[in-house]
Amino acid sequence: MNLILLGPPGAGKGTQAKRVAEAFKLLHLSSGDILRAERENKTELGRQAQAYMDRGDLVPDDLIVTMMQERMSRPEAQAGVVLDGFPRTEAQAVRLDERLAEKNTQVDVVVCLELDDALVEDRLTGRVYCPQCGHTYHTAHSPPKAAGACDACGQGLQRRPDDEVEVVRRRLRTYHEQTRPLTAYYRDHGVLRTVDGSAEAGVVTRAIQEVCQPA
Ligand code: AP5
């Protein structure tokens, strides 16, 4: 199965993609995580992507498509993938379809997590994460036991530079202008399902698993 999680920044795509990948034994591929790792490793791709990410703009399609196709051609992706953050434009979606068709496979389900902009802003401007083990916290709603330190490993917590309020607002505009229209694209292909992303995380996980069951 090839599954796409679509939705605004902060909708819970990363949170849910990990759970769904584990439940369905699929490979989780997050375009945002891959780009952040490229930046961390100071690669040429990371350097090229940095300014776009810091502004809250999309990284150019060619860079993203090449990066994701390379990951999807690895042996561990052959049983199917959960795509988190990709595709984000119609051009990316078309190229993904073409690539999958070459391998006699296709996008099976696209789950769009629906969430209003105010909740996105609240979630992201309060988000802190552990650079060591990846745990995320919210400074008001799910704070760590000791302020600024990860409960799991004690490492100092950080904020993503693109979680500053002005950048979050720009990411939201980018989503509405360039990514949200993909819901029409996938509806036309008969694979779109929608889930309320504002519910508690466990409820969202169960809803995603339900809409992924064959009819
Ligand atoms: P990316 O990293 O993909 O960022 P994003 O889509 O903006 O998503 P986030 O990672 O912020 O949120 P999420 O939906 O995964 O939610 P999460 O589970 O973390 O992309 C970053 C940048 O990279 C882009 O701006 C762009 O520049 C570039 N890029 C990436 N892909 C690209 C592409 N295909 N094309 C071009 N450019 C690309 O949850 C958020 C918070 O909410 C967490 O703290 C979490 O704990 C909490 N939370 C989650 N679910 C719930 C819940 N149900 N209830 C309460 N809290 C919850």
Coordinates of N, CA and C and ligand atoms in Angstrom, one line a residue:
M1 N 0.8 -1.2 0.0 CA 0.0 0.0 0.0 C 0.9 1.2 0.0
N2 N 0.5 2.2 -0.8 CA 1.1 3.5 -0.8 C 0.1 4.5 -0.3
L3 N 0.4 5.2 0.8 CA -0.5 6.1 1.5 C 0.1 7.4 1.6
I4 N -0.7 8.5 1.4 CA -0.2 9.8 1.6 C -1.0 10.5 2.7
L5 N -0.2 11.2 3.6 CA -0.9 12.0 4.6 C -0.8 13.5 4.2
L6 N -1.9 14.1 4.0 CA -2.0 15.5 3.5 C -2.5 16.3 4.6
G7 N -2.3 17.6 4.6 CA -2.9 18.5 5.6 C -1.9 19.7 5.9
P8 N -2.5 20.7 6.6 CA -1.7 21.9 6.9 C -0.5 21.6 7.8
P9 N 0.4 22.5 7.9 CA 1.5 22.3 8.9 C 0.9 22.1 10.2
G10 N 1.5 21.2 11.0 CA 1.0 21.0 12.4 C -0.3 20.2 12.5
A11 N -0.7 19.6 11.4 CA -2.0 18.9 11.4 C -1.8 17.5 12.1
G12 N -0.5 17.1 12.3 CA -0.3 15.8 12.9 C 0.2 14.8 11.9
K13 N 0.6 15.2 10.7 CA 1.1 14.3 9.7 C 2.2 13.4 10.2
G14 N 3.2 14.0 10.8 CA 4.4 13.3 11.3 C 4.0 12.3 12.4
T15 N 3.2 12.8 13.4 CA 2.7 12.0 14.5 C 2.0 10.8 14.0
Q16 N 1.1 11.0 13.1 CA 0.2 9.9 12.6 C 1.0 9.0 11.6
A17 N 1.9 9.6 10.8 CA 2.6 8.7 9.8 C 3.4 7.7 10.5
K18 N 4.0 8.0 11.7 CA 4.8 7.0 12.4 C 4.0 5.9 12.9
R19 N 2.8 6.2 13.4 CA 1.9 5.2 13.9 C 1.3 4.3 12.8
V20 N 0.9 4.9 11.7 CA 0.3 4.2 10.7 C 1.3 3.3 10.0
A21 N 2.6 3.8 9.8 CA 3.6 3.0 9.2 C 3.9 1.8 10.0
E22 N 3.9 1.9 11.3 CA 4.1 0.8 12.2 C 3.0 -0.2 12.1
A23 N 1.8 0.3 12.2 CA 0.6 -0.6 12.1 C 0.5 -1.4 10.8
F24 N 0.8 -0.7 9.7 CA 0.7 -1.4 8.4 C 2.0 -1.9 7.8
K25 N 3.1 -1.8 8.6 CA 4.4 -2.3 8.2 C 4.8 -1.6 6.9
L26 N 4.8 -0.3 6.9 CA 5.2 0.5 5.7 C 6.3 1.3 6.1
L27 N 7.1 1.8 5.1 CA 8.2 2.8 5.4 C 7.6 4.2 5.5
H28 N 8.0 4.9 6.5 CA 7.6 6.3 6.7 C 8.6 7.2 6.1
L29 N 8.2 8.0 5.1 CA 9.1 8.9 4.4 C 8.6 10.3 4.6
S30 N 9.3 11.1 5.4 CA 8.9 12.5 5.7 C 9.8 13.5 4.9
S31 N 9.3 14.2 4.0 CA 10.1 15.1 3.2 C 10.7 16.2 4.1
G32 N 10.0 16.6 5.1 CA 10.5 17.7 6.0 C 11.7 17.1 6.8
D33 N 11.5 15.9 7.3 CA 12.6 15.3 8.1 C 13.9 15.0 7.3
I34 N 13.6 14.6 6.0 CA 14.8 14.3 5.1 C 15.5 15.6 4.9
L35 N 14.8 16.7 4.6 CA 15.4 18.0 4.3 C 16.2 18.5 5.5
R36 N 15.6 18.3 6.7 CA 16.3 18.8 8.0 C 17.6 18.0 8.2
A37 N 17.5 16.7 7.9 CA 18.7 15.8 8.0 C 19.8 16.3 7.0
E38 N 19.4 16.6 5.8 CA 20.3 17.1 4.8 C 21.0 18.4 5.2
R39 N 20.2 19.3 5.9 CA 20.7 20.5 6.4 C 21.7 20.2 7.5
E40 N 21.3 19.4 8.4 CA 22.2 19.0 9.5 C 23.6 18.4 9.0
N41 N 23.5 17.6 8.0 CA 24.7 17.0 7.4 C 25.4 18.0 6.4
K42 N 24.9 19.2 6.3 CA 25.5 20.2 5.5 C 25.8 19.7 4.0
T43 N 24.8 19.1 3.5 CA 24.9 18.6 2.1 C 24.5 19.8 1.1
E44 N 24.8 19.6 -0.1 CA 24.4 20.7 -1.1 C 22.9 20.8 -1.2
L45 N 22.2 19.7 -1.1 CA 20.7 19.8 -1.1 C 20.2 20.6 0.1
G46 N 20.8 20.3 1.3 CA 20.4 21.0 2.5 C 20.7 22.5 2.4
R47 N 21.8 22.8 1.8 CA 22.2 24.2 1.7 C 21.2 24.9 0.7
Q48 N 20.8 24.2 -0.4 CA 19.9 24.9 -1.3 C 18.5 25.0 -0.7
A49 N 18.1 24.1 0.2 CA 16.7 24.1 0.7 C 16.6 25.1 1.9
Q50 N 17.7 25.4 2.5 CA 17.6 26.2 3.8 C 16.8 27.5 3.7
A51 N 17.1 28.3 2.7 CA 16.4 29.6 2.7 C 14.9 29.5 2.5
Y52 N 14.5 28.5 1.6 CA 13.1 28.3 1.4 C 12.4 27.9 2.7
M53 N 13.0 26.9 3.4 CA 12.4 26.4 4.6 C 12.3 27.5 5.7
D54 N 13.4 28.2 5.8 CA 13.4 29.3 6.9 C 12.3 30.3 6.6
R55 N 12.0 30.6 5.3 CA 10.9 31.6 5.0 C 9.5 31.0 5.1
G56 N 9.4 29.7 5.0 CA 8.1 29.0 5.0 C 7.6 28.8 3.6
D57 N 8.5 28.9 2.6 CA 8.2 28.6 1.2 C 8.4 27.2 0.9
L58 N 7.9 26.7 -0.3 CA 8.2 25.4 -0.7 C 9.6 25.3 -1.4
V59 N 10.3 24.2 -1.2 CA 11.5 24.0 -1.9 C 11.2 23.6 -3.3
P60 N 12.0 24.0 -4.3 CA 11.6 23.7 -5.7 C 11.3 22.3 -6.0
D61 N 10.3 22.1 -6.9 CA 9.8 20.7 -7.2 C 10.9 19.8 -7.6
D62 N 11.8 20.2 -8.5 CA 12.8 19.3 -9.0 C 13.7 18.7 -7.9
L63 N 14.0 19.6 -7.0 CA 14.9 19.1 -5.9 C 14.2 18.0 -5.0
I64 N 12.9 18.3 -4.7 CA 12.1 17.5 -3.9 C 11.8 16.1 -4.6
V65 N 11.4 16.2 -5.8 CA 11.1 15.0 -6.6 C 12.3 14.0 -6.7
T66 N 13.4 14.6 -7.0 CA 14.6 13.8 -7.1 C 14.9 13.1 -5.8
M67 N 14.9 13.9 -4.7 CA 15.2 13.4 -3.4 C 14.2 12.3 -3.0
M68 N 12.9 12.5 -3.2 CA 11.9 11.5 -2.8 C 12.0 10.2 -3.7
Q69 N 12.3 10.4 -5.0 CA 12.4 9.2 -5.9 C 13.5 8.4 -5.4
E70 N 14.6 9.0 -5.0 CA 15.8 8.2 -4.6 C 15.4 7.4 -3.4
R71 N 14.7 8.0 -2.4 CA 14.3 7.3 -1.2 C 13.3 6.2 -1.5
M72 N 12.4 6.4 -2.5 CA 11.4 5.4 -2.8 C 11.9 4.3 -3.6
S73 N 13.1 4.4 -4.2 CA 13.7 3.3 -5.0 C 14.5 2.4 -4.1
R74 N 14.7 2.7 -2.8 CA 15.5 1.8 -1.9 C 14.7 0.6 -1.6
P75 N 15.4 -0.5 -1.3 CA 14.7 -1.8 -1.1 C 13.7 -1.7 0.0
E76 N 14.0 -1.0 1.1 CA 13.1 -0.9 2.2 C 11.7 -0.2 1.9
A77 N 11.6 0.4 0.7 CA 10.4 1.1 0.3 C 9.5 0.2 -0.5
Q78 N 10.0 -1.0 -0.9 CA 9.3 -1.8 -1.9 C 8.0 -2.3 -1.4
A79 N 7.8 -2.5 -0.1 CA 6.5 -3.1 0.5 C 5.5 -2.0 0.6
G80 N 5.8 -0.7 0.3 CA 4.9 0.4 0.4 C 5.4 1.5 1.3
V81 N 4.8 2.6 1.2 CA 5.3 3.8 1.9 C 4.1 4.6 2.5
V82 N 4.4 5.3 3.6 CA 3.6 6.4 4.1 C 4.3 7.7 3.8
L83 N 3.8 8.5 2.9 CA 4.4 9.7 2.5 C 3.8 10.9 3.3
D84 N 4.7 11.6 4.0 CA 4.3 12.6 5.0 C 5.0 13.9 4.5
G85 N 4.2 14.8 3.9 CA 4.7 16.1 3.5 C 5.0 16.1 2.0
F86 N 4.8 15.0 1.3 CA 5.1 14.9 -0.1 C 3.9 14.1 -0.7
P87 N 3.4 14.5 -1.8 CA 3.6 15.7 -2.6 C 2.9 16.9 -2.0
R88 N 3.4 18.1 -2.4 CA 2.8 19.3 -1.9 C 2.4 20.2 -3.0
T89 N 2.6 19.9 -4.3 CA 2.1 20.6 -5.4 C 1.6 19.6 -6.4
E90 N 0.8 20.2 -7.4 CA 0.2 19.2 -8.4 C 1.4 18.7 -9.3
A91 N 2.4 19.5 -9.5 CA 3.5 19.0 -10.3 C 4.2 17.8 -9.6
Q92 N 4.3 17.9 -8.3 CA 4.9 16.8 -7.6 C 4.0 15.5 -7.6
A93 N 2.7 15.8 -7.5 CA 1.7 14.7 -7.5 C 1.8 13.9 -8.8
V94 N 1.8 14.7 -9.9 CA 1.8 14.1 -11.3 C 3.1 13.2 -11.4
R95 N 4.2 13.8 -11.0 CA 5.5 13.0 -11.2 C 5.5 11.8 -10.3
L96 N 4.9 11.9 -9.1 CA 4.8 10.7 -8.2 C 3.9 9.6 -8.9
D97 N 2.8 10.0 -9.5 CA 2.0 9.1 -10.2 C 2.7 8.4 -11.3
E98 N 3.5 9.2 -12.1 CA 4.2 8.6 -13.2 C 5.2 7.6 -12.8
R99 N 5.9 8.0 -11.7 CA 7.0 7.1 -11.2 C 6.4 5.8 -10.7
L100 N 5.3 5.9 -9.9 CA 4.6 4.7 -9.4 C 4.1 3.8 -10.6
A101 N 3.6 4.4 -11.6 CA 3.0 3.7 -12.7 C 4.1 2.9 -13.4
E102 N 5.3 3.5 -13.5 CA 6.5 2.7 -14.1 C 6.7 1.5 -13.4
K103 N 6.4 1.4 -12.1 CA 6.7 0.2 -11.2 C 5.4 -0.6 -11.0
N104 N 4.4 -0.3 -11.9 CA 3.1 -1.0 -11.8 C 2.4 -0.9 -10.5
T105 N 2.5 0.3 -9.9 CA 1.9 0.5 -8.6 C 1.2 1.9 -8.6
Q106 N 0.6 2.3 -7.5 CA -0.1 3.5 -7.5 C -0.3 4.1 -6.1
V107 N -0.8 5.3 -6.0 CA -1.2 5.9 -4.7 C -2.6 5.2 -4.4
D108 N -2.6 4.5 -3.2 CA -3.8 3.8 -2.9 C -4.8 4.6 -2.1
V109 N -4.3 5.4 -1.1 CA -5.2 6.2 -0.2 C -4.5 7.5 0.1
V110 N -5.2 8.6 0.0 CA -4.7 9.9 0.5 C -5.6 10.4 1.6
V111 N -5.0 10.5 2.8 CA -5.8 11.0 4.0 C -5.5 12.4 4.2
C112 N -6.5 13.3 4.2 CA -6.3 14.7 4.4 C -6.7 15.0 5.9
L113 N -5.8 15.4 6.7 CA -6.1 15.8 8.1 C -6.6 17.2 8.1
E114 N -7.9 17.5 8.5 CA -8.5 18.8 8.5 C -8.3 19.4 9.8
L115 N -7.9 20.7 9.8 CA -7.6 21.4 11.1 C -7.7 22.9 10.8
D116 N -8.3 23.7 11.7 CA -8.3 25.2 11.3 C -7.0 25.9 11.7
D117 N -6.8 27.1 11.0 CA -5.6 27.8 11.1 C -5.2 28.2 12.5
A118 N -6.2 28.5 13.3 CA -5.9 29.0 14.7 C -5.3 27.8 15.5
L119 N -5.8 26.6 15.3 CA -5.3 25.5 16.1 C -3.8 25.1 15.6
V120 N -3.6 25.3 14.3 CA -2.2 25.1 13.7 C -1.3 26.0 14.4
E121 N -1.7 27.3 14.5 CA -0.8 28.3 15.1 C -0.5 28.0 16.5
D122 N -1.5 27.6 17.3 CA -1.3 27.2 18.7 C -0.4 26.1 18.8
R123 N -0.6 25.0 18.0 CA 0.2 23.8 18.1 C 1.7 24.1 17.8
L124 N 1.9 24.9 16.7 CA 3.3 25.0 16.3 C 4.1 26.1 17.0
T125 N 3.4 27.1 17.5 CA 4.2 28.2 18.2 C 4.5 27.7 19.6
G126 N 3.8 26.6 20.1 CA 4.2 26.0 21.4 C 5.0 24.8 21.3
R127 N 5.4 24.4 20.1 CA 6.1 23.1 19.9 C 7.5 23.2 20.3
V128 N 8.0 22.3 21.1 CA 9.5 22.1 21.3 C 9.8 20.6 21.1
Y129 N 11.0 20.3 20.6 CA 11.3 18.9 20.3 C 12.7 18.6 20.8
C130 N 13.0 17.3 20.9 CA 14.3 16.8 21.4 C 15.1 16.5 20.1
P131 N 16.2 17.2 19.9 CA 17.1 16.9 18.8 C 17.7 15.5 18.9
Q132 N 17.8 14.9 20.1 CA 18.4 13.6 20.3 C 17.5 12.5 19.9
C133 N 16.3 12.4 20.5 CA 15.4 11.3 20.2 C 14.1 11.6 19.5
G134 N 13.9 12.9 19.2 CA 12.8 13.3 18.3 C 11.4 13.5 19.0
H135 N 11.4 13.2 20.4 CA 10.1 13.5 21.1 C 9.7 14.9 20.9
T136 N 8.3 15.1 20.8 CA 7.9 16.5 20.7 C 7.0 16.8 22.0
Y137 N 7.0 18.1 22.4 CA 6.2 18.5 23.5 C 5.5 19.8 23.1
H138 N 4.5 20.2 23.9 CA 3.9 21.5 23.7 C 4.1 22.3 25.0
T139 N 4.6 23.5 25.0 CA 5.0 24.2 26.2 C 3.8 24.4 27.1
A140 N 2.6 24.5 26.6 CA 1.4 24.7 27.5 C 0.6 23.4 27.6
H141 N 0.4 22.6 26.5 CA -0.6 21.5 26.6 C 0.1 20.2 27.0
S142 N 1.3 20.0 26.6 CA 2.0 18.7 27.0 C 3.5 19.0 27.3
P143 N 3.7 19.8 28.4 CA 5.1 20.2 28.7 C 5.9 19.0 29.2
P144 N 7.2 19.1 29.1 CA 8.1 18.1 29.7 C 8.1 18.3 31.2
K145 N 8.5 17.2 31.9 CA 8.4 17.3 33.4 C 9.3 18.4 33.9
A146 N 10.6 18.4 33.4 CA 11.5 19.5 33.8 C 11.6 20.5 32.6
A147 N 11.3 21.8 32.9 CA 11.3 22.7 31.8 C 12.5 22.7 30.9
G148 N 12.4 22.6 29.6 CA 13.5 22.6 28.7 C 14.3 21.4 28.5
A149 N 13.9 20.3 29.2 CA 14.7 19.0 29.0 C 13.8 17.9 28.6
C150 N 14.3 17.0 27.8 CA 13.5 15.8 27.3 C 13.2 14.8 28.4
D151 N 12.0 14.4 28.6 CA 11.6 13.4 29.6 C 12.4 12.1 29.3
A152 N 12.5 11.7 28.0 CA 13.0 10.4 27.7 C 14.5 10.4 27.8
C153 N 15.3 11.4 27.4 CA 16.7 11.3 27.4 C 17.5 12.5 28.1
G154 N 16.7 13.5 28.6 CA 17.3 14.6 29.3 C 18.0 15.6 28.5
Q155 N 18.0 15.4 27.1 CA 18.6 16.4 26.2 C 17.8 17.7 26.3
G156 N 18.6 18.9 26.0 CA 17.9 20.1 26.0 C 16.9 20.2 24.8
L157 N 15.7 20.8 25.0 CA 14.7 20.9 23.9 C 15.0 22.1 23.1
Q158 N 14.5 22.0 21.8 CA 14.7 23.1 20.9 C 13.4 23.4 20.2
R159 N 13.4 24.6 19.6 CA 12.2 25.0 18.7 C 12.7 25.0 17.3
R160 N 11.8 24.6 16.3 CA 12.1 24.7 14.9 C 12.1 26.2 14.5
P161 N 13.1 26.6 13.8 CA 13.1 28.0 13.3 C 11.9 28.4 12.6
D162 N 11.3 27.4 11.8 CA 10.1 27.8 11.1 C 8.8 27.7 11.9
D163 N 8.9 27.5 13.2 CA 7.7 27.6 14.1 C 7.5 29.0 14.7
E164 N 8.4 30.0 14.3 CA 8.1 31.3 14.7 C 6.8 31.8 14.1
V165 N 6.0 32.6 14.8 CA 4.6 32.8 14.4 C 4.5 33.4 13.0
E166 N 5.4 34.3 12.6 CA 5.3 34.9 11.2 C 5.6 33.8 10.1
V167 N 6.5 32.9 10.4 CA 6.8 31.8 9.5 C 5.7 30.8 9.4
V168 N 5.1 30.5 10.6 CA 3.9 29.6 10.6 C 2.8 30.2 9.7
R169 N 2.6 31.5 9.8 CA 1.5 32.1 9.0 C 1.8 32.0 7.5
R170 N 3.1 32.2 7.2 CA 3.5 32.0 5.8 C 3.3 30.6 5.3
R171 N 3.7 29.6 6.2 CA 3.5 28.2 5.8 C 2.1 27.9 5.6
L172 N 1.2 28.5 6.4 CA -0.2 28.3 6.2 C -0.7 28.9 4.9
R173 N -0.2 30.1 4.5 CA -0.6 30.6 3.2 C -0.1 29.8 2.1
T174 N 1.1 29.3 2.2 CA 1.7 28.4 1.2 C 0.8 27.1 1.0
Y175 N 0.4 26.6 2.2 CA -0.5 25.4 2.2 C -1.8 25.7 1.4
H176 N -2.5 26.8 1.8 CA -3.8 27.0 1.2 C -3.6 27.3 -0.3
E177 N -2.5 27.9 -0.7 CA -2.4 28.3 -2.1 C -1.9 27.1 -3.0
Q178 N -0.9 26.3 -2.5 CA -0.3 25.4 -3.3 C -0.6 23.9 -3.0
T179 N -0.9 23.6 -1.8 CA -1.0 22.2 -1.4 C -2.5 21.8 -1.3
R180 N -3.3 22.6 -0.7 CA -4.7 22.3 -0.5 C -5.4 21.9 -1.8
P181 N -5.1 22.6 -2.9 CA -5.7 22.2 -4.2 C -5.5 20.7 -4.5
L182 N -4.5 20.1 -3.9 CA -4.3 18.6 -4.2 C -5.5 17.8 -3.7
T183 N -6.3 18.3 -2.8 CA -7.4 17.5 -2.4 C -8.4 17.3 -3.6
A184 N -8.5 18.3 -4.5 CA -9.4 18.1 -5.7 C -8.7 17.1 -6.6
Y185 N -7.4 17.2 -6.8 CA -6.7 16.2 -7.6 C -6.9 14.8 -7.2
Y186 N -6.8 14.5 -5.9 CA -6.9 13.2 -5.4 C -8.4 12.8 -5.3
R187 N -9.3 13.7 -5.1 CA -10.7 13.4 -5.1 C -11.1 12.9 -6.5
D188 N -10.6 13.6 -7.5 CA -10.9 13.2 -8.9 C -10.3 11.8 -9.2
H189 N -9.2 11.4 -8.5 CA -8.6 10.1 -8.7 C -9.3 9.0 -7.8
G190 N -10.3 9.5 -7.0 CA -11.1 8.5 -6.2 C -10.4 8.0 -5.0
V191 N -9.3 8.6 -4.5 CA -8.5 8.0 -3.4 C -8.5 8.9 -2.2
L192 N -9.3 10.1 -2.2 CA -9.2 11.0 -1.1 C -10.1 10.6 0.1
R193 N -9.6 10.6 1.3 CA -10.4 10.5 2.5 C -10.1 11.6 3.4
T194 N -11.1 12.1 4.2 CA -10.7 13.2 5.1 C -11.0 12.7 6.5
V195 N -10.1 13.3 7.4 CA -10.2 12.9 8.9 C -10.1 14.2 9.7
D196 N -10.8 14.3 10.8 CA -10.7 15.5 11.6 C -9.4 15.4 12.4
G197 N -8.5 16.3 12.1 CA -7.1 16.3 12.7 C -7.1 17.0 14.0
S198 N -8.2 17.6 14.4 CA -8.2 18.4 15.7 C -8.5 17.5 16.9
A199 N -9.0 16.2 16.6 CA -9.3 15.3 17.7 C -8.0 14.9 18.4
E200 N -8.2 14.2 19.5 CA -7.1 13.6 20.3 C -6.3 12.7 19.4
A201 N -5.0 12.6 19.6 CA -4.1 11.8 18.6 C -4.6 10.4 18.4
G202 N -5.0 9.7 19.5 CA -5.4 8.3 19.4 C -6.7 8.2 18.6
V203 N -7.6 9.1 18.7 CA -8.8 9.1 18.0 C -8.5 9.3 16.5
V204 N -7.5 10.2 16.2 CA -7.2 10.4 14.8 C -6.5 9.2 14.2
T205 N -5.7 8.5 15.0 CA -5.0 7.3 14.5 C -6.1 6.2 14.1
R206 N -7.1 6.0 15.0 CA -8.1 5.0 14.7 C -8.9 5.4 13.4
A207 N -9.2 6.7 13.3 CA -10.0 7.2 12.1 C -9.2 7.0 10.8
I208 N -7.9 7.2 10.9 CA -7.1 6.9 9.7 C -7.1 5.5 9.3
Q209 N -6.9 4.6 10.3 CA -6.9 3.2 10.1 C -8.2 2.7 9.5
E210 N -9.3 3.3 10.0 CA -10.6 3.0 9.4 C -10.8 3.3 8.0
V211 N -10.4 4.6 7.6 CA -10.6 5.0 6.2 C -9.6 4.3 5.3
C212 N -8.6 3.7 5.8 CA -7.6 2.9 4.9 C -8.1 1.5 4.7
Q213 N -9.1 1.0 5.4 CA -9.6 -0.3 5.1 C -10.2 -0.4 3.7
P214 N -10.0 -1.5 3.0 CA -10.6 -1.6 1.7 C -12.1 -1.6 1.8
A215 N -12.8 -1.0 0.8 CA -14.3 -0.8 0.9 C -15.0 -2.2 0.8
Ligands
AP5_1 P1 7.5 19.7 7.2 O1 8.5 19.3 8.1 O2 6.8 18.7 6.3 O3 6.5 20.6 7.9 P2 4.9 20.8 7.9 O4 4.2 20.1 6.8 O5 4.7 22.2 7.9 O6 4.5 19.9 9.1 P3 5.0 19.8 10.6 O7 6.2 18.9 10.6 O8 5.2 21.2 11.2 O9 3.7 19.3 11.2 P4 3.0 17.9 11.1 O10 1.7 17.9 10.3 O11 3.9 16.8 10.7 O12 2.5 17.7 12.6 P5 3.2 17.0 13.8 O13 2.9 15.6 13.9 O14 4.7 17.4 13.9 O15 8.2 20.7 6.1 C1 9.0 21.8 6.5 C2 9.5 22.6 5.3 O16 10.2 21.7 4.4 C3 8.3 23.2 4.4 O17 7.9 24.4 5.0 C4 9.0 23.3 3.1 O18 9.9 24.5 3.1 C5 9.9 22.1 3.0 N1 9.2 20.9 2.4 C6 8.9 19.8 3.0 N2 8.3 19.0 2.1 C7 8.3 19.6 0.9 C8 7.7 19.3 -0.4 N3 7.1 18.2 -0.7 N4 7.8 20.3 -1.4 C9 8.5 21.5 -1.1 N5 9.0 21.8 0.1 C10 8.9 20.9 1.1 O19 2.4 17.7 15.0 C11 2.6 19.1 15.3 C12 2.5 19.3 16.8 O20 1.2 19.1 17.2 C13 3.4 18.4 17.6 O21 3.9 19.1 18.7 C14 2.5 17.3 18.0 O22 2.9 16.7 19.2 C15 1.2 18.0 18.2 N6 0.1 17.1 17.8 C16 0.0 16.3 16.8 N7 -1.2 15.7 16.7 C17 -1.9 16.2 17.8 C18 -3.3 16.0 18.3 N8 -4.1 15.2 17.7 N9 -3.7 16.7 19.3 C19 -2.8 17.6 19.9 N10 -1.5 17.8 19.5 C20 -1.1 17.1 18.5

